[in-house]
Short mmCIF file of C-alpha atoms in Angstrom, two decimals:
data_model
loop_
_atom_site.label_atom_id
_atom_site.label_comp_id
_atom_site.label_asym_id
_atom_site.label_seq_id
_atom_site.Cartn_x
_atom_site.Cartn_y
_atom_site.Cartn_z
CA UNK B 1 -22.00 5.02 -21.99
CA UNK B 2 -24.35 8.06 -20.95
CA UNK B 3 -24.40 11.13 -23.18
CA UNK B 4 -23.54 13.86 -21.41
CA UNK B 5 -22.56 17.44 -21.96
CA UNK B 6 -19.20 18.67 -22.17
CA UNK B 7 -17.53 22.36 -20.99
CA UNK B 8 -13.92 23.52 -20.93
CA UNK B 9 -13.20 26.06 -18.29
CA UNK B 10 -11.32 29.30 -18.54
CA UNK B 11 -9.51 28.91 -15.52
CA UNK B 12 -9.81 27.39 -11.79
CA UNK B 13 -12.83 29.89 -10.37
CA UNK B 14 -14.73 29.45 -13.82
CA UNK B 15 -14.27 25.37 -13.25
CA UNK B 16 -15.30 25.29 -9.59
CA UNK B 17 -18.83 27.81 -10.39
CA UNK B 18 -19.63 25.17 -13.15
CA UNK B 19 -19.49 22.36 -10.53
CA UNK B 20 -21.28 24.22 -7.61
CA UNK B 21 -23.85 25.30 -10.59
CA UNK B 22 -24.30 22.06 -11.48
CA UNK B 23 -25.07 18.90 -9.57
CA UNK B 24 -24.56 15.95 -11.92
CA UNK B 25 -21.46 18.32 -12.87
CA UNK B 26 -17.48 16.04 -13.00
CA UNK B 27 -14.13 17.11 -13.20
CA UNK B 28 -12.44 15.66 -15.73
CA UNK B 29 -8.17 15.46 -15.03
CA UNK B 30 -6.26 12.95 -16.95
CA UNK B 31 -8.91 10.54 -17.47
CA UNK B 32 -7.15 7.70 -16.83
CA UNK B 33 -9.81 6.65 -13.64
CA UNK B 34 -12.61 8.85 -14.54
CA UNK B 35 -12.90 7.24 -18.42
CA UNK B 36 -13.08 3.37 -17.34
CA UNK B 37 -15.61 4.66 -14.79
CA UNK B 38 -17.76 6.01 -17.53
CA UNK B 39 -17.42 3.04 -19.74
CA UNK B 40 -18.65 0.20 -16.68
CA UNK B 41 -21.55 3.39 -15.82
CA UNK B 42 -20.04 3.72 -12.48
CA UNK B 43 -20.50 7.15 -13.05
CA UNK B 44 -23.04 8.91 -15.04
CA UNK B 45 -22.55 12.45 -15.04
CA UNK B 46 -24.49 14.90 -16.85
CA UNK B 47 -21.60 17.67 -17.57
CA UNK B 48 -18.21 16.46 -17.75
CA UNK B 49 -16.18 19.96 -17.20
CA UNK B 50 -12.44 19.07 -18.77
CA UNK B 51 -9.40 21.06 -16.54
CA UNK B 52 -7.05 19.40 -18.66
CA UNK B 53 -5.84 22.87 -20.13
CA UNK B 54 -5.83 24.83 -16.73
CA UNK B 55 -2.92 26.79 -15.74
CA UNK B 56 -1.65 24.10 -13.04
CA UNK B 57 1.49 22.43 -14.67
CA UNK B 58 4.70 23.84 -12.61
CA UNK B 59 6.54 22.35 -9.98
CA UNK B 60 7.92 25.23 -7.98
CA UNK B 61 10.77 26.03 -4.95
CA UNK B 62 8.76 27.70 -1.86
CA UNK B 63 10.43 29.76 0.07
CA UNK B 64 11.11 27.69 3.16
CA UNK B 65 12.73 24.97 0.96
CA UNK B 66 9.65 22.97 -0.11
CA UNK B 67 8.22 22.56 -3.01
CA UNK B 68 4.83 23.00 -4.74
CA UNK B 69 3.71 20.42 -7.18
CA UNK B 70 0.30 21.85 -9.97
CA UNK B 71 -2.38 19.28 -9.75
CA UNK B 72 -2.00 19.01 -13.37
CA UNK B 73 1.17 17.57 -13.30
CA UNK B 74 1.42 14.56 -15.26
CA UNK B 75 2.92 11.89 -12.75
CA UNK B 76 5.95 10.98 -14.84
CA UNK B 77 7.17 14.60 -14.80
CA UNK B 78 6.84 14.49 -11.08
CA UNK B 79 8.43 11.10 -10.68
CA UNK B 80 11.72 12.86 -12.46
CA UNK B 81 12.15 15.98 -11.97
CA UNK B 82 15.22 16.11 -10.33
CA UNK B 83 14.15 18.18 -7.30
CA UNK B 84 11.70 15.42 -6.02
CA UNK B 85 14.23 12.28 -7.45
CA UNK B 86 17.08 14.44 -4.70
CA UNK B 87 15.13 15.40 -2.33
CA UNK B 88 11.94 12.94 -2.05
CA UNK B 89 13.13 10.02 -3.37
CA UNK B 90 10.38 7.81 -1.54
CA UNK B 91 7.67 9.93 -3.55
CA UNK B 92 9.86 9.40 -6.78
CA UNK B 93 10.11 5.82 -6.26
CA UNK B 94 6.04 5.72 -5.62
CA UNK B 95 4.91 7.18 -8.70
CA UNK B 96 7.33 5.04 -11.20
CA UNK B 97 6.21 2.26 -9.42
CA UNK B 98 2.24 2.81 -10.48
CA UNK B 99 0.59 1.76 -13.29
CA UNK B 100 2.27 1.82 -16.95
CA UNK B 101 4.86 4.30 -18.58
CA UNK B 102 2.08 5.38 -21.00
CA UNK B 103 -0.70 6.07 -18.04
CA UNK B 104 2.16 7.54 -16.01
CA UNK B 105 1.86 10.33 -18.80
CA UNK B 106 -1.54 10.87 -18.83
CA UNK B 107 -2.07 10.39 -14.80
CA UNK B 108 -2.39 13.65 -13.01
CA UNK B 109 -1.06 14.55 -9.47
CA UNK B 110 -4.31 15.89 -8.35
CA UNK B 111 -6.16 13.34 -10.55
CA UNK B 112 -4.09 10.33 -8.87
CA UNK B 113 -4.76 11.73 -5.16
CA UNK B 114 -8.83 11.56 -5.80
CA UNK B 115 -8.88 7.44 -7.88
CA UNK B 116 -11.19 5.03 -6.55
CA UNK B 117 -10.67 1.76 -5.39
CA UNK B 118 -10.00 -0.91 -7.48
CA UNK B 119 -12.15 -3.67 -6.03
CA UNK B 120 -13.66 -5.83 -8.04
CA UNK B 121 -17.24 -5.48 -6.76
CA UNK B 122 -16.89 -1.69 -6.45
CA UNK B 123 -16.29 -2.05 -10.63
CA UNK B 124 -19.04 -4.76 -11.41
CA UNK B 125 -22.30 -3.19 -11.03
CA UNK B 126 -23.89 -6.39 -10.88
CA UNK B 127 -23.28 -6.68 -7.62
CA UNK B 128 -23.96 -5.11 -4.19
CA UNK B 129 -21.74 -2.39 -3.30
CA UNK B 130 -22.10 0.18 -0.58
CA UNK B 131 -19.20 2.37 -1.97
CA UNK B 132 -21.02 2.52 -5.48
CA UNK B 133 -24.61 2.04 -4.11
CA UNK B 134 -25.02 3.53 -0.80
CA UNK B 135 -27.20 0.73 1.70
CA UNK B 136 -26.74 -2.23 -1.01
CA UNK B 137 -24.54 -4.10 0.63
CA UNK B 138 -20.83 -5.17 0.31
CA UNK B 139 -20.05 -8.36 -2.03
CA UNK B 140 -16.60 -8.00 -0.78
CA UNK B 141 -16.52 -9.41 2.76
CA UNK B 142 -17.86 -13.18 2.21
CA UNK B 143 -15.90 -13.02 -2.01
CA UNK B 144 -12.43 -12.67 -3.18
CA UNK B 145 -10.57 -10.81 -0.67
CA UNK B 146 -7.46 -10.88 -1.94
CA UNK B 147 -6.65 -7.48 -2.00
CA UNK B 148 -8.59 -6.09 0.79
CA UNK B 149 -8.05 -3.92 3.70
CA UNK B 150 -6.39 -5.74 7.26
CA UNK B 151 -6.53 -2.49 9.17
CA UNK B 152 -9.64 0.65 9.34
CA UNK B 153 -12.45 -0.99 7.32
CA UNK B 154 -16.06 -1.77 8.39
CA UNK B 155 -18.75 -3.88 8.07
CA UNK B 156 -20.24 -1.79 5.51
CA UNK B 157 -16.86 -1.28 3.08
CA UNK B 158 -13.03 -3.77 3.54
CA UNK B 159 -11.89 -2.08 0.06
CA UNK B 160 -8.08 -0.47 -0.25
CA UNK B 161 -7.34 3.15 -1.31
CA UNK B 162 -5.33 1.75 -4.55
CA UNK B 163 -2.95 5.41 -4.93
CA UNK B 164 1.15 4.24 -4.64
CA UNK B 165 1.53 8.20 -4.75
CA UNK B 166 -0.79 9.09 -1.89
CA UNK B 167 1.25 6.69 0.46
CA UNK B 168 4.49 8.36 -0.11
CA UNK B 169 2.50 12.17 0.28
CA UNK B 170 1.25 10.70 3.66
CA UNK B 171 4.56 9.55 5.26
CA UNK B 172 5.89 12.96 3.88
CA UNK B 173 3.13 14.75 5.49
CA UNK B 174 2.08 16.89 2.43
CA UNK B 175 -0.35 19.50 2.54
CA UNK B 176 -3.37 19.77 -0.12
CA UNK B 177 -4.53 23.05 -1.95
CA UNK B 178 -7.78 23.05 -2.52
CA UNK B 179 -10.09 25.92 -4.16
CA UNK B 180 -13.64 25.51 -3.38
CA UNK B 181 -16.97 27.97 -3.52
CA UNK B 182 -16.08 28.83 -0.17
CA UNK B 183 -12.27 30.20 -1.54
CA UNK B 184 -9.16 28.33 -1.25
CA UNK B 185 -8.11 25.96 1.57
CA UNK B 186 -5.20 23.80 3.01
CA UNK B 187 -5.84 20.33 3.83
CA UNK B 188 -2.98 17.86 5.61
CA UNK B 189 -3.39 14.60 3.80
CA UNK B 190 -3.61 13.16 7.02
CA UNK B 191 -6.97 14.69 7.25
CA UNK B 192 -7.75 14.25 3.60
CA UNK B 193 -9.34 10.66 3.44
CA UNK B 194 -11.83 9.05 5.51
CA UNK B 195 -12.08 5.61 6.53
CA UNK B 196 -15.69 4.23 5.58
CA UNK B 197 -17.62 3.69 8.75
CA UNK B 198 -21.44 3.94 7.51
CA UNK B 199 -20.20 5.85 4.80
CA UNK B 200 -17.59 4.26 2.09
CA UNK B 201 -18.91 6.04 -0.82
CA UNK B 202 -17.21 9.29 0.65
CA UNK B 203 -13.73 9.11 0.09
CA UNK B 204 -12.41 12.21 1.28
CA UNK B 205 -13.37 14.83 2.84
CA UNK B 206 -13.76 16.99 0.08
CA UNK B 207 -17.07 19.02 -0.92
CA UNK B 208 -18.51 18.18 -4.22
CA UNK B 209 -17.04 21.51 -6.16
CA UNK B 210 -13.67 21.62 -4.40
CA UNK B 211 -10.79 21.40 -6.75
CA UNK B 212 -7.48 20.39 -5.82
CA UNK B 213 -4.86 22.81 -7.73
CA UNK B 214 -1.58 22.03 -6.08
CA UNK B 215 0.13 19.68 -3.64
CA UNK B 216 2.92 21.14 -1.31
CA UNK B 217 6.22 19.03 0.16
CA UNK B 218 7.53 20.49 3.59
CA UNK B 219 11.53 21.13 3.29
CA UNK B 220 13.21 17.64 2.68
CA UNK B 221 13.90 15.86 6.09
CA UNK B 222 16.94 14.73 7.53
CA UNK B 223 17.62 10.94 6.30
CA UNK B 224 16.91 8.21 4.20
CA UNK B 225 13.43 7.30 2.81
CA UNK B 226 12.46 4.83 0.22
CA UNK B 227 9.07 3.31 -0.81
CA UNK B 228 8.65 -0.64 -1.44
CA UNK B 229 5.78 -2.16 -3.08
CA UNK B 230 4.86 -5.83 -2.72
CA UNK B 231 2.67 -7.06 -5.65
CA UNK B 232 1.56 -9.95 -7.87
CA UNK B 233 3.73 -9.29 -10.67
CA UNK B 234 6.50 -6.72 -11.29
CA UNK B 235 4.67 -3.93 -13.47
CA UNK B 236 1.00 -2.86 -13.71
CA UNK B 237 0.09 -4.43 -10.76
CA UNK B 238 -1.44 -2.70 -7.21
CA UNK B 239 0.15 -3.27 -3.96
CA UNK B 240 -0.83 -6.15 -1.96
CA UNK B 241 1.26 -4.46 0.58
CA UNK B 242 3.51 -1.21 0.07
CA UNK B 243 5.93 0.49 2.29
CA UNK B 244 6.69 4.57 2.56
CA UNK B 245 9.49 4.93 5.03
CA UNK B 246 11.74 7.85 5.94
CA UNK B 247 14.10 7.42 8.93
CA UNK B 248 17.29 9.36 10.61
CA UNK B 249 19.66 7.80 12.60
CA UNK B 250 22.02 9.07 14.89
CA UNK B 251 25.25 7.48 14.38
CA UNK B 252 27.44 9.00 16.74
CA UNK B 253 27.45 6.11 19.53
CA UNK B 254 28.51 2.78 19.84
CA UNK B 255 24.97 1.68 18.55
CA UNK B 256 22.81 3.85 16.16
CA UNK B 257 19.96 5.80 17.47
CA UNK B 258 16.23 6.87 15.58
CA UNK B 259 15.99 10.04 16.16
CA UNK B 260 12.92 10.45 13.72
CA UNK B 261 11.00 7.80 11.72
CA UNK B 262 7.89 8.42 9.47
CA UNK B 263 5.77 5.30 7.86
CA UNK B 264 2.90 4.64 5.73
CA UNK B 265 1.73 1.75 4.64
CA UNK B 266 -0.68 1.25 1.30
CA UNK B 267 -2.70 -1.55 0.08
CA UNK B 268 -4.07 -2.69 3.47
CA UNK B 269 -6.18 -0.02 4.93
CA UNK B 270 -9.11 2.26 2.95
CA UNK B 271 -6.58 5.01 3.19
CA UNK B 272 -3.16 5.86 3.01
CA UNK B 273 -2.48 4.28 6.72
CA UNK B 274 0.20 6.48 8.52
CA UNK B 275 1.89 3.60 11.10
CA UNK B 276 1.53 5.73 14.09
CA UNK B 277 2.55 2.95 16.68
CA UNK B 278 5.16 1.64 15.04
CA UNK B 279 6.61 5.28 14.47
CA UNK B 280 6.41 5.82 18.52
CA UNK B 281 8.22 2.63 18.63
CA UNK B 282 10.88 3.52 16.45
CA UNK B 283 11.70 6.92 17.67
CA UNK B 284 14.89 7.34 20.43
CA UNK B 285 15.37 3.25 20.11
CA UNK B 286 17.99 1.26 18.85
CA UNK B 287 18.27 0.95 15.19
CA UNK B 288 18.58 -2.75 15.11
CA UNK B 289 16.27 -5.30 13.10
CA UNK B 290 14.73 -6.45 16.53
CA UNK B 291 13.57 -2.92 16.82
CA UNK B 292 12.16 -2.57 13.36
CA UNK B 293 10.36 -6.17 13.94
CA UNK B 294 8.58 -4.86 17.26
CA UNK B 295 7.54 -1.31 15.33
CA UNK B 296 5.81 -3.44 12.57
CA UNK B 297 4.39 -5.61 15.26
CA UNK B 298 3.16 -2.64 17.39
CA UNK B 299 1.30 -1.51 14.23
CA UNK B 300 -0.08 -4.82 13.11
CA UNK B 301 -1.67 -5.69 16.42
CA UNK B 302 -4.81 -4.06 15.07
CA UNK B 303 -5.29 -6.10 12.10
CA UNK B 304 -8.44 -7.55 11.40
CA UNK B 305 -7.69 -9.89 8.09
CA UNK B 306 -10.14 -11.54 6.04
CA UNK B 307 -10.72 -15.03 4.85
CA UNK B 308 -8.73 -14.65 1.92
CA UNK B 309 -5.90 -11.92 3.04
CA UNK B 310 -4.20 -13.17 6.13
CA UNK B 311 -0.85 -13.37 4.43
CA UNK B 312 -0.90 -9.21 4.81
CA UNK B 313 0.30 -9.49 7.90
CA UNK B 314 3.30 -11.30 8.13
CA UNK B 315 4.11 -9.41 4.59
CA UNK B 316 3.31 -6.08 6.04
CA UNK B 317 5.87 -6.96 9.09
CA UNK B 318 8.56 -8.34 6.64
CA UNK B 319 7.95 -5.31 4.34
CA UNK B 320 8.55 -2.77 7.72
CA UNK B 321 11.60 -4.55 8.67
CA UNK B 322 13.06 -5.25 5.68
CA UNK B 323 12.82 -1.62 4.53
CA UNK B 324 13.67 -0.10 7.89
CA UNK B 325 17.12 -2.29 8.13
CA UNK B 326 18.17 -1.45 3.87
CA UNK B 327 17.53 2.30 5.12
CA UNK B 328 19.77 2.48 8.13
CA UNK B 329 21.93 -0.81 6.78
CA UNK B 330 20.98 -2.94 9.91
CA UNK B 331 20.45 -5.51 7.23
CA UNK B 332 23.84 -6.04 6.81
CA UNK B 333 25.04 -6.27 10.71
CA UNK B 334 22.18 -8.82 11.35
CA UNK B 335 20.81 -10.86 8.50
CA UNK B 336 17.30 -11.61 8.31
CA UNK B 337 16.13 -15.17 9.43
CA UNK B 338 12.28 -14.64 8.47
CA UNK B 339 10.91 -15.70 5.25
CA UNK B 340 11.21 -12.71 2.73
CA UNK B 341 7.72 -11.72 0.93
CA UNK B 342 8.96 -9.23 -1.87
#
């Protein structure tokens, strides 16, 4: 590992001046992506400045029912505190369903929106990668593929955004705080990350100083949400494919009726993907399991798999479906005839 300097800031405008004072400057959150980054020399900073102390640990009620979550939240107190196990269970569900119990209390919320991918050749710096190595190539796209995107990559970057949290924020359409040298600003997650293009070593679209201090949940929705992750094994384990769904029904008629639907979909895209297509789908049809299976088509038609990840697909669709029907209990009026993935 790199020696490097270390500095504890005061508070949130003394830890964003370090960072726009210095260039080879880091935050350093909960460690838990940050540390194995130093150890392979992904990243070799010269000043590591530690907000581990900063005032940013309540989850508070906002006035029009939301709630504001500190970016120094440790994701286990997130995942149960009772206001976000009522009210959001989807992002409850998310963040028990990441990593281990003991990185689950070390893990920030602000920390866990900003981790890097998880791809292999993005971690093994033996080998071409532009994420790591701007214009070195990707190893990715003729190797193991496994885990890589079906939906938004490029020919310069195919790796996943590997967050379980970030998923659920996106389908809940959460809002970002975000203090910077130019004051403090509110980012939609939607317009958070980037998809790589010529450019997959930029994540998001933060600036180098920014510093998120809070994440804010609009008032709880009408219906039932849930989040679903598909993976290798049962614990400790990224998504292959993972499911963030919130639907309402109208139940009044002879046959149920969506009135509102929100998806997003992790583990196949180099963001969060919000399933825009198969939302429109969804919303004023039928709530029936043929419905659900044309929404997940709708948003699958764009899917460009690899060699070695084709099986995303028909998972993804099985994952849509088989989520959608639990949350409005079509699975029980029709049973499912296609091969289950989970």
């Amino acid at each position: 590992m790199k020696p490097f300097e270390y500095k504890r800031p005061a508070d949130t405008y003394e830890a964003v001046a370090v960072l726009t004072e210095h260039s080879d400057a880091v935050f350093l959150a909960g460690g838990s992506n940050l540390v194995d980054h130093l150890k392979l020399g992904i990243t070799e900073p010269g000043l590591v400045v530690d907000i581990g102390r900063l005032d940013l640990t309540e989850v508070e009620a906002l006035d029009d029912g939301g709630l504001r979550i500190g970016a120094m939240v440790r994701n286990s107190e997130a995942a149960n505190d009772p206001r976000v196990r009522r009210d959001y269970p989807m992002l409850s569900r998310a963040l028990l369903s990441g990593a281990s119990g003991q990185l689950r209390n070390a893990a920030t919320m602000g920390g866990n929106l900003l981790q890097r991918t998880r791809c292999v050749y993005f971690q093994d710096k033996t080998t071409p990668c532009n994420k790591r190595d701007p214009g070195s190539g990707c190893s990715a796209i003729d190797g193991y593929t496994r885990y890589h995107a079906i939906l938004g990559a490029s020919p310069t970057c195919v790796a996943t955004h590997p967050s379980d949290m970030a998923v659920a924020l996106t389908a809940l359409d959460a809002t970002i705080i975000v203090l910077g040298h130019r004051g403090e600003r509110r980012i939609p997650i939607s317009d958070l990350y980037r998809l790589p293009g010529e450019h997959p070593e930029r994540d998001t679209v933060l600036e180098r100083d920014d510093l998120i201090t809070a994440l804010e949940l609009p008032p709880p929705h009408a219906g039932r949400s849930t989040y679903r992750k598909l993976r290798d094994r049962a614990s400790y384990a990224f998504a292959l494919v993972s499911v963030a769904a919130e639907i309402d029904v109208d139940a009044s008629g002879p046959v149920p009726v969506i009135r509102e639907a929100a998806i997003a979909l992790g583990g196949v895209a180099h963001a969060p993907w919000r399933a825009h297509r198969a939302e429109a789908v969804l919303r004023g049809a039928e709530a029936t399991r043929e419905t659900f299976q044309r929404a997940a088509d709708a948003e699958l038609e764009a899917a460009e798999p690899l060699e070695g990840n084709a099986f995303k697909i028909p998972m993804a669709r099985g994952a849509i479906t088989t989520v959608l029907a639990e949350l409005t209990d079509a699975s029980a009026a029709e049973p499912d005839t296609e091969e289950s993935h989970e």
